[in-house]
Short mmCIF file of C-alpha atoms in Angstrom, two decimals:
data_model
loop_
_atom_site.label_atom_id
_atom_site.label_comp_id
_atom_site.label_asym_id
_atom_site.label_seq_id
_atom_site.Cartn_x
_atom_site.Cartn_y
_atom_site.Cartn_z
CA UNK A 255 -28.19 29.91 49.92
CA UNK A 256 -26.82 29.00 46.84
CA UNK A 257 -28.16 29.87 43.44
CA UNK A 258 -29.09 26.38 42.55
CA UNK A 259 -31.18 26.31 45.84
CA UNK A 260 -32.87 29.52 45.08
CA UNK A 261 -33.68 28.18 41.82
CA UNK A 262 -35.00 25.05 42.83
CA UNK A 263 -37.24 26.73 45.56
CA UNK A 264 -38.62 28.80 43.07
CA UNK A 265 -39.87 26.14 40.53
CA UNK A 266 -41.26 24.27 43.38
CA UNK A 267 -43.63 27.61 44.60
CA UNK A 268 -44.32 28.24 40.95
CA UNK A 269 -45.56 24.72 40.30
CA UNK A 270 -47.28 24.64 43.67
CA UNK A 271 -49.08 27.94 42.64
CA UNK A 272 -51.09 25.96 40.06
CA UNK A 273 -53.10 24.03 42.82
CA UNK A 274 -56.20 26.08 42.61
CA UNK A 275 -56.71 25.38 38.71
CA UNK A 276 -55.43 21.70 39.01
CA UNK A 277 -58.83 20.41 40.22
CA UNK A 278 -60.78 21.40 37.05
CA UNK A 279 -58.51 20.70 34.40
CA UNK A 280 -56.07 18.87 32.90
CA UNK A 281 -52.22 19.56 32.54
CA UNK A 282 -52.57 20.84 29.03
CA UNK A 283 -55.06 23.27 30.04
CA UNK A 284 -53.96 24.77 33.42
CA UNK A 285 -50.48 25.34 31.30
CA UNK A 286 -51.86 27.98 29.38
CA UNK A 287 -53.69 30.02 32.61
CA UNK A 288 -50.35 29.57 34.82
CA UNK A 289 -47.58 30.44 32.61
CA UNK A 290 -49.74 33.13 31.11
CA UNK A 291 -50.23 34.77 34.77
CA UNK A 292 -46.67 34.37 35.26
CA UNK A 293 -45.70 35.96 31.95
CA UNK A 294 -48.37 39.27 32.79
CA UNK A 295 -46.82 39.48 36.36
CA UNK A 296 -43.60 39.75 34.47
CA UNK A 297 -44.47 42.06 32.05
CA UNK A 298 -45.68 44.06 34.61
CA UNK A 299 -42.49 44.43 37.10
CA UNK A 300 -40.73 44.65 33.17
CA UNK A 301 -42.79 48.06 32.73
CA UNK A 302 -41.84 49.67 35.65
CA UNK A 303 -37.93 48.33 35.64
CA UNK A 304 -38.25 50.38 32.15
CA UNK A 305 -39.76 53.70 33.71
CA UNK A 306 -37.32 53.60 36.52
CA UNK A 307 -34.18 53.47 33.99
CA UNK A 308 -35.93 56.00 31.64
CA UNK A 309 -36.18 58.46 34.48
CA UNK A 310 -33.19 57.50 36.70
CA UNK A 311 -35.39 56.33 39.80
CA UNK A 312 -33.90 53.12 40.43
CA UNK A 313 -33.26 53.45 44.24
CA UNK A 314 -37.04 54.07 45.04
CA UNK A 315 -38.99 51.45 46.69
CA UNK A 316 -41.65 49.52 44.74
CA UNK A 317 -44.36 51.28 46.25
CA UNK A 318 -43.00 54.52 45.67
CA UNK A 319 -42.19 53.63 42.15
CA UNK A 320 -45.37 52.80 41.56
CA UNK A 321 -46.66 56.02 42.90
CA UNK A 322 -44.33 58.01 40.40
CA UNK A 323 -45.57 55.78 37.72
CA UNK A 324 -48.75 56.44 38.23
CA UNK A 325 -48.32 60.00 38.49
CA UNK A 326 -46.29 60.22 35.59
CA UNK A 327 -49.16 58.35 33.52
CA UNK A 328 -51.67 61.07 34.87
CA UNK A 329 -53.00 62.71 31.96
CA UNK A 330 -52.64 66.49 33.35
CA UNK A 331 -49.50 66.10 34.68
CA UNK A 332 -46.72 68.05 32.48
CA UNK A 333 -42.89 68.58 32.66
CA UNK A 334 -41.32 71.64 30.48
CA UNK A 335 -44.52 71.94 28.59
CA UNK A 336 -44.76 67.91 27.69
CA UNK A 337 -47.27 65.78 29.02
CA UNK A 338 -45.17 63.12 31.27
CA UNK A 339 -47.77 60.39 29.96
CA UNK A 340 -46.87 61.21 26.27
CA UNK A 341 -43.51 60.64 27.53
CA UNK A 342 -43.60 58.24 29.39
CA UNK A 343 -45.59 55.79 26.97
CA UNK A 344 -43.09 56.51 24.30
CA UNK A 345 -40.29 55.48 26.75
CA UNK A 346 -41.77 52.48 27.40
CA UNK A 347 -42.97 51.59 23.92
CA UNK A 348 -39.74 52.34 22.36
CA UNK A 349 -37.79 49.84 25.53
CA UNK A 350 -40.28 47.23 25.53
CA UNK A 351 -42.37 47.40 23.07
CA UNK A 352 -45.30 48.05 24.69
CA UNK A 353 -46.93 49.95 27.66
CA UNK A 354 -49.24 48.95 30.73
CA UNK A 355 -51.68 51.36 32.63
CA UNK A 356 -51.22 51.80 36.35
CA UNK A 357 -54.95 50.36 37.02
CA UNK A 358 -54.11 47.24 34.51
CA UNK A 359 -50.63 46.21 36.50
CA UNK A 360 -50.70 42.95 37.87
CA UNK A 361 -49.87 44.53 41.79
CA UNK A 362 -52.93 46.57 41.12
CA UNK A 363 -54.90 43.70 40.16
CA UNK A 364 -53.57 41.90 43.54
CA UNK A 365 -54.81 45.04 45.49
CA UNK A 366 -58.64 44.68 43.93
CA UNK A 367 -58.23 40.81 44.92
CA UNK A 368 -57.35 41.58 48.49
CA UNK A 369 -59.92 44.18 49.09
CA UNK A 370 -62.17 41.73 47.45
CA UNK A 371 -63.05 44.24 44.50
CA UNK A 372 -61.42 42.24 41.85
CA UNK A 373 -63.65 41.28 38.54
CA UNK A 374 -61.94 38.95 35.92
CA UNK A 375 -63.27 41.32 33.39
CA UNK A 376 -60.68 44.00 34.84
CA UNK A 377 -57.84 41.00 34.39
CA UNK A 378 -59.24 40.76 30.95
CA UNK A 379 -59.33 44.06 29.79
CA UNK A 380 -55.76 44.39 31.66
CA UNK A 381 -54.50 41.76 28.84
CA UNK A 382 -56.62 43.59 26.07
CA UNK A 383 -55.18 46.88 26.79
CA UNK A 384 -51.63 45.75 26.92
CA UNK A 385 -51.84 44.20 23.24
CA UNK A 386 -53.83 47.34 21.91
CA UNK A 387 -50.62 49.63 23.53
CA UNK A 388 -48.93 47.83 20.99
CA UNK A 389 -50.90 49.11 17.85
CA UNK A 390 -48.51 50.67 15.04
CA UNK A 391 -45.79 49.98 16.69
CA UNK A 392 -43.05 47.05 15.36
CA UNK A 393 -43.77 45.14 18.36
CA UNK A 394 -47.06 44.46 17.03
CA UNK A 395 -46.82 41.02 15.75
CA UNK A 396 -44.61 40.07 18.48
CA UNK A 397 -48.13 40.90 21.04
CA UNK A 398 -50.79 39.91 18.64
CA UNK A 399 -53.06 37.31 20.26
CA UNK A 400 -50.57 36.20 23.01
CA UNK A 401 -53.04 35.86 25.80
CA UNK A 402 -55.74 33.97 23.86
CA UNK A 403 -55.08 30.97 25.44
CA UNK A 404 -56.26 32.58 28.88
CA UNK A 405 -59.61 31.83 28.53
CA UNK A 406 -61.33 33.91 31.60
CA UNK A 407 -64.86 32.87 30.80
CA UNK A 408 -64.27 29.10 30.44
CA UNK A 409 -66.12 26.57 32.72
CA UNK A 410 -63.02 24.67 33.06
CA UNK A 411 -62.46 27.05 35.43
CA UNK A 412 -65.67 26.81 37.38
CA UNK A 413 -68.82 26.65 36.63
CA UNK A 414 -69.99 29.90 37.93
CA UNK A 415 -68.55 33.21 37.81
CA UNK A 416 -67.76 33.13 41.62
CA UNK A 417 -66.14 30.09 40.99
CA UNK A 418 -63.94 31.12 38.01
CA UNK A 419 -63.18 34.36 39.75
CA UNK A 420 -61.93 33.00 43.11
CA UNK A 421 -59.46 30.25 41.01
CA UNK A 422 -58.04 33.06 39.37
CA UNK A 423 -57.53 35.14 42.53
CA UNK A 424 -56.17 32.40 43.98
CA UNK A 425 -53.56 31.38 41.50
CA UNK A 426 -52.58 35.55 41.40
CA UNK A 427 -52.17 35.42 45.11
CA UNK A 428 -49.95 32.45 45.10
CA UNK A 429 -47.70 34.35 42.30
CA UNK A 430 -47.72 37.34 44.08
CA UNK A 431 -46.19 36.04 47.29
CA UNK A 432 -43.52 34.37 45.17
CA UNK A 433 -39.88 36.54 44.80
CA UNK A 434 -40.08 35.98 40.99
CA UNK A 435 -37.56 39.11 40.46
CA UNK A 436 -35.16 38.75 43.30
CA UNK A 437 -32.92 36.54 40.94
CA UNK A 438 -31.09 37.14 37.54
CA UNK A 439 -33.06 36.59 34.65
CA UNK A 440 -31.37 33.47 33.94
CA UNK A 441 -33.03 32.17 37.21
CA UNK A 442 -36.28 33.26 36.24
CA UNK A 443 -35.94 31.95 32.74
CA UNK A 444 -34.81 28.48 33.98
CA UNK A 445 -37.88 28.34 36.20
CA UNK A 446 -40.06 29.06 33.22
CA UNK A 447 -38.13 26.29 31.58
CA UNK A 448 -38.66 24.05 34.45
CA UNK A 449 -42.64 24.50 34.09
CA UNK A 450 -42.67 23.70 30.33
CA UNK A 451 -40.82 20.48 31.22
CA UNK A 452 -42.98 19.65 34.28
CA UNK A 453 -46.43 20.08 31.99
CA UNK A 454 -44.86 18.16 29.22
CA UNK A 455 -44.25 15.27 31.92
CA UNK A 456 -48.01 15.87 32.76
CA UNK A 457 -49.04 15.71 29.59
CA UNK A 458 -47.63 12.61 28.06
CA UNK A 459 -48.19 12.17 24.48
CA UNK A 460 -49.37 15.84 23.79
CA UNK A 461 -46.19 17.02 25.48
CA UNK A 462 -44.94 16.31 21.78
CA UNK A 463 -46.18 19.62 20.73
CA UNK A 464 -44.41 21.95 22.71
CA UNK A 465 -41.21 20.51 24.35
CA UNK A 466 -38.18 19.20 23.55
CA UNK A 467 -36.01 17.29 26.49
CA UNK A 468 -33.09 19.49 27.71
CA UNK A 469 -30.68 16.78 27.28
CA UNK A 470 -31.23 16.49 23.71
CA UNK A 471 -31.37 20.28 23.10
CA UNK A 472 -27.54 20.06 25.20
CA UNK A 473 -26.33 17.88 22.48
CA UNK A 474 -27.57 19.41 19.42
CA UNK A 475 -26.54 22.84 20.82
CA UNK A 476 -23.04 22.16 21.32
CA UNK A 477 -22.70 20.72 17.76
CA UNK A 478 -24.43 23.26 16.01
CA UNK A 479 -22.09 25.69 17.60
CA UNK A 480 -19.16 23.73 17.40
CA UNK A 481 -16.19 25.17 15.06
CA UNK A 482 -17.68 27.76 13.07
CA UNK A 483 -15.71 28.51 10.02
CA UNK A 484 -16.12 32.08 9.13
CA UNK A 485 -14.18 34.62 10.81
CA UNK A 486 -16.82 35.84 13.06
CA UNK A 487 -17.47 32.69 14.99
CA UNK A 488 -20.77 33.90 16.85
CA UNK A 489 -23.60 32.66 15.59
CA UNK A 490 -26.26 35.86 14.96
CA UNK A 491 -29.11 33.92 13.41
CA UNK A 492 -31.07 30.70 14.38
CA UNK A 493 -33.94 28.96 13.08
CA UNK A 494 -36.59 26.62 14.13
CA UNK A 495 -39.32 25.79 11.54
CA UNK A 496 -41.19 23.68 14.64
CA UNK A 497 -40.20 26.23 17.32
CA UNK A 498 -42.77 24.33 19.80
CA UNK A 499 -42.19 26.36 23.30
CA UNK A 500 -38.57 27.81 21.73
CA UNK A 501 -36.35 25.97 24.45
CA UNK A 502 -34.27 24.34 21.62
CA UNK A 503 -33.65 28.08 20.26
CA UNK A 504 -32.97 29.48 23.80
CA UNK A 505 -30.56 26.45 24.13
CA UNK A 506 -28.35 27.26 21.20
CA UNK A 507 -28.27 30.73 22.40
CA UNK A 508 -26.37 29.49 25.85
CA UNK A 509 -23.67 28.10 24.10
CA UNK A 510 -22.26 31.15 22.08
CA UNK A 511 -20.02 34.11 23.18
CA UNK A 512 -22.78 36.64 22.83
CA UNK A 513 -26.56 35.56 23.20
CA UNK A 514 -27.71 39.24 22.77
CA UNK A 515 -26.38 39.49 18.95
CA UNK A 516 -28.62 36.52 18.06
CA UNK A 517 -31.67 36.83 16.41
CA UNK A 518 -34.34 34.32 17.35
CA UNK A 519 -36.55 32.84 14.12
CA UNK A 520 -38.95 30.33 14.47
CA UNK A 521 -42.63 29.16 13.02
CA UNK A 522 -45.40 26.90 15.36
CA UNK A 523 -48.37 25.67 13.48
CA UNK A 524 -49.97 24.85 16.98
CA UNK A 525 -51.35 28.41 18.02
CA UNK A 526 -51.20 28.15 21.79
CA UNK A 527 -47.72 27.05 21.34
CA UNK A 528 -47.02 29.49 19.31
CA UNK A 529 -47.79 31.74 22.01
CA UNK A 530 -45.78 29.84 24.52
CA UNK A 531 -42.90 30.40 22.52
CA UNK A 532 -43.15 33.98 22.27
CA UNK A 533 -43.56 34.37 26.07
CA UNK A 534 -40.70 32.33 26.60
CA UNK A 535 -38.25 34.09 24.40
CA UNK A 536 -39.34 37.01 26.29
CA UNK A 537 -39.16 36.10 29.33
CA UNK A 538 -35.99 34.85 28.84
CA UNK A 539 -34.69 38.89 27.98
CA UNK A 540 -34.98 38.26 24.25
CA UNK A 541 -35.97 41.46 22.98
CA UNK A 542 -38.90 41.70 20.84
CA UNK A 543 -36.47 43.39 18.27
CA UNK A 544 -34.53 40.29 18.15
CA UNK A 545 -37.20 37.18 17.48
CA UNK A 546 -39.08 36.64 14.64
CA UNK A 547 -41.48 33.86 15.54
CA UNK A 548 -44.67 33.12 13.16
CA UNK A 549 -48.03 31.19 13.71
CA UNK A 550 -48.08 28.78 10.38
CA UNK A 551 -47.50 25.50 8.84
CA UNK A 552 -43.99 24.99 7.51
CA UNK A 553 -44.67 22.90 4.89
CA UNK A 554 -47.70 24.03 3.46
CA UNK A 555 -46.16 27.62 2.92
CA UNK A 556 -42.20 28.05 2.57
CA UNK A 557 -41.36 31.24 5.48
CA UNK A 558 -39.36 32.74 5.67
CA UNK A 559 -39.21 34.26 2.07
CA UNK A 560 -37.18 37.46 2.57
CA UNK A 561 -34.13 38.23 4.13
CA UNK A 562 -32.87 36.61 6.23
CA UNK A 563 -34.26 33.19 4.77
CA UNK A 564 -31.17 31.55 5.38
CA UNK A 565 -29.21 30.78 8.65
CA UNK A 566 -26.32 30.23 10.72
CA UNK A 567 -27.75 27.58 12.60
CA UNK A 568 -31.27 25.37 11.93
CA UNK A 569 -32.33 23.26 14.59
CA UNK A 570 -35.64 21.05 14.95
CA UNK A 571 -37.58 18.85 16.66
CA UNK A 572 -40.57 17.87 14.02
CA UNK A 573 -43.46 15.90 14.79
CA UNK A 574 -42.48 12.19 13.91
CA UNK A 575 -43.85 10.98 10.28
CA UNK A 576 -46.58 13.23 10.40
CA UNK A 577 -48.87 13.47 7.21
CA UNK A 578 -48.67 16.25 5.07
CA UNK A 579 -49.75 17.64 1.57
CA UNK A 580 -47.04 16.22 -1.09
CA UNK A 581 -49.29 16.95 -4.16
CA UNK A 582 -47.06 17.12 -7.37
CA UNK A 583 -46.80 20.54 -7.54
CA UNK A 584 -44.37 20.89 -4.38
CA UNK A 585 -41.83 19.47 -7.11
CA UNK A 586 -41.46 23.01 -7.98
CA UNK A 587 -41.09 24.25 -4.52
CA UNK A 588 -36.81 25.02 -4.35
CA UNK A 589 -36.91 23.44 -1.01
CA UNK A 590 -37.62 19.98 -2.65
CA UNK A 591 -37.10 20.15 -6.45
CA UNK A 592 -33.21 19.32 -6.13
CA UNK A 593 -34.51 15.86 -5.13
CA UNK A 594 -36.91 14.42 -7.98
CA UNK A 595 -39.57 12.91 -5.31
CA UNK A 596 -41.39 14.17 -2.87
CA UNK A 597 -41.58 12.12 0.94
CA UNK A 598 -44.43 10.13 1.24
CA UNK A 599 -47.58 12.03 2.35
CA UNK A 600 -47.92 9.62 5.34
CA UNK A 601 -44.30 10.36 6.58
CA UNK A 602 -43.13 14.34 6.30
CA UNK A 603 -40.04 13.47 8.29
CA UNK A 604 -37.59 14.30 5.09
CA UNK A 605 -40.06 17.06 3.93
CA UNK A 606 -38.87 19.07 7.45
CA UNK A 607 -35.52 18.11 6.71
CA UNK A 608 -35.31 18.98 3.41
CA UNK A 609 -36.96 22.58 4.49
CA UNK A 610 -34.47 23.19 7.15
CA UNK A 611 -31.27 22.12 4.98
CA UNK A 612 -32.74 25.01 2.16
CA UNK A 613 -32.51 27.58 5.03
CA UNK A 614 -29.19 26.58 6.17
CA UNK A 615 -26.35 29.16 5.28
CA UNK A 616 -23.22 27.42 3.10
CA UNK A 617 -21.21 27.31 6.77
CA UNK A 618 -23.72 26.93 9.05
CA UNK A 619 -24.74 23.70 10.71
CA UNK A 620 -28.18 21.82 11.23
CA UNK A 621 -29.24 19.30 13.68
CA UNK A 622 -32.84 17.84 13.17
CA UNK A 623 -34.24 15.04 15.70
CA UNK A 624 -36.23 11.92 13.64
CA UNK A 625 -37.53 8.88 14.21
CA UNK A 626 -34.91 5.79 13.06
CA UNK A 627 -37.11 5.06 9.76
CA UNK A 628 -35.18 7.72 7.73
CA UNK A 629 -32.01 5.58 7.76
CA UNK A 630 -32.95 2.80 6.35
CA UNK A 631 -36.65 3.07 4.49
CA UNK A 632 -36.44 2.84 0.59
CA UNK A 633 -38.55 3.90 -2.38
CA UNK A 634 -38.91 7.74 -2.38
CA UNK A 635 -37.03 8.27 1.06
CA UNK A 636 -34.36 6.12 -0.04
CA UNK A 637 -33.63 8.07 -3.08
CA UNK A 638 -33.56 11.51 -0.78
CA UNK A 639 -31.39 10.10 1.52
CA UNK A 640 -28.97 8.86 -1.47
CA UNK A 641 -29.23 12.25 -3.20
CA UNK A 642 -27.81 13.90 0.50
CA UNK A 643 -25.27 11.75 0.91
CA UNK A 644 -23.79 12.10 -2.96
CA UNK A 645 -24.04 15.87 -2.17
CA UNK A 646 -22.29 15.00 1.14
CA UNK A 647 -24.92 16.66 3.72
CA UNK A 648 -25.07 14.52 6.16
CA UNK A 649 -22.32 15.08 8.82
CA UNK A 650 -23.53 12.43 11.88
CA UNK A 651 -25.71 10.29 12.75
CA UNK A 652 -26.56 9.98 16.61
CA UNK A 653 -28.58 6.99 18.20
CA UNK A 654 -30.46 8.22 21.23
CA UNK A 655 -31.73 5.77 24.04
CA UNK A 656 -35.65 4.86 23.50
CA UNK A 657 -38.07 6.42 26.03
CA UNK A 658 -36.06 9.87 26.84
CA UNK A 659 -38.82 12.19 25.55
CA UNK A 660 -42.58 12.55 27.04
CA UNK A 661 -44.35 12.13 23.80
CA UNK A 662 -42.99 9.06 22.51
CA UNK A 663 -41.02 5.74 24.13
CA UNK A 664 -39.40 5.30 20.60
CA UNK A 665 -35.86 5.17 20.20
CA UNK A 666 -34.63 8.44 18.12
CA UNK A 667 -31.96 9.90 16.99
CA UNK A 668 -30.22 13.18 15.80
CA UNK A 669 -29.40 13.83 11.98
CA UNK A 670 -26.68 16.79 11.74
CA UNK A 671 -26.14 18.06 8.20
CA UNK A 672 -23.90 20.76 6.10
CA UNK A 673 -23.52 22.11 3.07
CA UNK A 674 -19.66 22.58 2.94
CA UNK A 675 -18.20 19.31 4.91
CA UNK A 676 -14.58 19.18 4.56
CA UNK A 677 -14.71 15.28 3.94
CA UNK A 678 -17.51 12.67 2.58
CA UNK A 679 -17.29 10.90 6.04
CA UNK A 680 -20.26 10.17 7.86
CA UNK A 681 -19.85 9.93 11.90
CA UNK A 682 -22.20 7.24 13.41
CA UNK A 683 -22.64 7.25 17.05
CA UNK A 684 -24.21 4.77 19.10
CA UNK A 685 -25.60 6.24 22.19
CA UNK A 686 -28.76 4.13 22.57
CA UNK A 687 -27.43 2.18 25.72
CA UNK A 688 -25.70 4.56 27.82
CA UNK A 689 -28.37 6.27 30.01
CA UNK A 690 -29.91 6.81 33.46
CA UNK A 691 -32.89 4.98 34.12
CA UNK A 692 -35.46 7.00 35.26
CA UNK A 693 -39.37 6.52 36.74
CA UNK A 694 -41.10 7.36 33.73
CA UNK A 695 -38.26 8.32 31.53
CA UNK A 696 -34.68 7.75 30.95
CA UNK A 697 -32.26 10.49 31.09
CA UNK A 698 -28.91 11.18 29.58
CA UNK A 699 -26.61 12.23 32.20
CA UNK A 700 -23.92 14.92 31.80
CA UNK A 701 -21.35 12.60 31.34
CA UNK A 702 -23.59 10.90 28.69
CA UNK A 703 -23.77 13.94 26.92
CA UNK A 704 -20.10 15.22 26.92
CA UNK A 705 -19.32 11.55 25.88
CA UNK A 706 -21.83 12.47 22.70
CA UNK A 707 -20.09 15.54 21.73
CA UNK A 708 -16.82 14.55 22.51
CA UNK A 709 -16.96 11.71 20.15
CA UNK A 710 -18.71 13.81 17.53
CA UNK A 711 -15.39 16.55 17.84
CA UNK A 712 -12.78 13.88 17.78
CA UNK A 713 -14.54 12.46 14.71
CA UNK A 714 -12.71 8.69 15.60
CA UNK A 715 -13.66 5.13 16.07
CA UNK A 716 -14.76 3.96 19.41
CA UNK A 717 -15.27 0.39 20.24
CA UNK A 718 -18.79 -0.50 20.29
CA UNK A 719 -19.86 3.15 20.09
CA UNK A 720 -18.97 5.21 16.87
CA UNK A 721 -17.69 4.86 13.43
CA UNK A 722 -16.55 7.31 10.75
CA UNK A 723 -17.63 5.42 7.56
CA UNK A 724 -16.28 6.71 4.51
CA UNK A 725 -18.47 7.22 1.33
CA UNK A 726 -17.43 3.96 -0.18
CA UNK A 727 -18.92 1.95 2.82
CA UNK A 728 -22.03 3.93 2.63
CA UNK A 729 -22.23 3.13 -1.08
CA UNK A 730 -21.54 -0.57 -0.65
CA UNK A 731 -24.36 -0.54 2.04
CA UNK A 732 -26.64 0.58 -0.78
CA UNK A 733 -26.78 4.04 1.34
CA UNK A 734 -28.67 2.48 4.10
CA UNK A 735 -27.65 4.55 7.59
CA UNK A 736 -29.05 2.27 9.67
CA UNK A 737 -26.44 2.35 12.80
CA UNK A 738 -25.86 -1.43 13.32
CA UNK A 739 -24.15 -1.65 9.92
CA UNK A 740 -21.48 0.60 10.87
CA UNK A 741 -21.42 0.07 14.82
CA UNK A 742 -20.75 -3.09 15.77
CA UNK A 743 -22.20 -3.60 19.56
CA UNK A 744 -22.55 -7.51 19.88
CA UNK A 745 -21.55 -8.73 22.78
CA UNK A 746 -20.31 -12.36 22.42
CA UNK A 747 -21.31 -14.79 25.11
CA UNK A 748 -18.95 -15.94 27.42
CA UNK A 749 -16.95 -19.46 26.58
CA UNK A 750 -18.83 -22.26 28.48
CA UNK A 751 -16.27 -24.48 30.71
CA UNK A 752 -18.10 -27.88 29.85
CA UNK A 753 -15.86 -30.31 32.42
CA UNK A 754 -16.72 -27.28 35.24
CA UNK A 755 -20.46 -27.83 34.19
CA UNK A 756 -20.21 -31.56 34.61
CA UNK A 757 -18.80 -31.00 37.75
CA UNK A 758 -21.13 -28.33 38.79
CA UNK A 759 -23.79 -31.03 37.94
CA UNK A 760 -22.22 -33.50 39.74
CA UNK A 761 -22.23 -31.50 43.04
CA UNK A 762 -26.13 -30.71 42.69
CA UNK A 763 -26.61 -34.20 42.50
CA UNK A 764 -24.55 -35.30 45.66
CA UNK A 765 -26.09 -32.23 47.84
CA UNK A 766 -29.74 -33.56 46.51
CA UNK A 767 -28.92 -37.07 47.69
CA UNK A 768 -27.45 -36.03 51.24
CA UNK A 769 -30.66 -33.89 51.28
CA UNK A 770 -32.79 -36.74 50.77
CA UNK A 771 -31.59 -39.07 52.92
CA UNK A 772 -31.98 -36.13 55.67
CA UNK A 773 -35.71 -35.99 54.74
CA UNK A 774 -36.27 -39.68 54.83
CA UNK A 775 -34.70 -39.81 58.37
CA UNK A 776 -36.74 -36.49 59.80
CA UNK A 777 -39.72 -38.54 58.12
CA UNK A 778 -38.80 -41.72 60.02
CA UNK A 779 -38.80 -39.98 63.21
CA UNK A 780 -42.39 -38.44 62.71
CA UNK A 781 -43.66 -41.81 61.95
CA UNK A 782 -42.30 -43.44 65.11
CA UNK A 783 -43.46 -40.65 67.42
CA UNK A 784 -47.24 -41.29 65.95
CA UNK A 785 -46.93 -44.52 66.78
CA UNK A 786 -45.68 -44.44 70.41
CA UNK A 787 -48.16 -41.48 70.79
CA UNK A 788 -51.03 -43.67 69.80
CA UNK A 789 -50.00 -46.74 72.05
CA UNK A 790 -49.67 -44.41 74.98
CA UNK A 791 -53.16 -43.42 74.59
#
């Protein structure tokens, strides 16, 4: 069986495991339970694996390993005068940043379900105990409130305790029957991403809160990791100020030589989505030491303000044309003060852009998804756009097809920004007409994506697809960046052969005359038959 087939089977099995929850709530709600339970099972297995590595017990079966784990965490056992419990917990905290008691392991809870001894309070306590285990550790902020959205007392799970218990029990058993860990970390991580994408599809417009389609992430990731100018071409720091599920950060890591060298930074306003981002990163084998994800309002209060506060790459898919507080006091904010004006209260698009640009290193690259209005809207937005162009910050404008996001059907674009460009040109790419039509969303194929990235790298004009505009050309257009001003996609109508049209009309007239004669003849035959029939009677 190929890895692709294994991955596909794993994805489908995980998606089917939510059947016990689907009848009582919508996708945006049962997402929290399914993804939370998968993650808790992952953490349980990770604890056992860390214990095995710390004690050179990798050759044990899972049952043998669990028995040893339980024995070592027995408070009365000692080795050379040291409590095995203390040694074990210290080792787990150093390696994973948390520890789980044997009674709280996912497999132990499943055993209780199978013996009809399980109560929801046991799972509730297990989730709480895991968080408590991180108190006083550097990992605490990464685990604090992580399972807050797994509300085991919600009536949406069922109207009675028995119904709620049954829904969670069935889901846990279904997950336990799936071999989550017989694959490498990438397969499991990809399966988790698949689930997030499926939930985004079911959630519709709500999906904008947590998911950027993989195809868009691929374009941004390949561009921001391209042609690093420093001696060390490895990106080491990434920042997403509207991090969502963290998928954009993780996608960037796939395009570097050594993802283990990357530190991930992000901020997310929605608490549920913030929890999902932390789970997603850790499930993709990102150490708690390498992630700094925060729950907060990116525009309201600048973060990060401590080192590092500028990054090798900034990536972002912020909420489009969101409202924000643009009080005049923000003109003193170092993120916005160089532009003299603030983006409108009803359209925070440029506020997100300027925030990201402020946190970009001089030799870094930024990619941000925005609506087309940022290219041509006037007033204050026009002044900000002009200043960005005069300062030579805008590197490329990439127009995407309509209806490729779950959250909106409007066409969007990717803006690429730099602080240290080698020329004053802007690359315009109109990729809006090249896509594969899907049932609910349009899709960019691998070839579509490759063409966009290749065109960006080569920076040459492509007929009806791309144009490299010099600064004077943009200035002549009053700093309007609307793509049709630079990429002519007009397809002329074919010349009409008047003589051929006349001949065609004449042929049609002749054919109609012939048909009419046939119809008249058949009608005459019918009339004659009727008359003869009447005479016979």
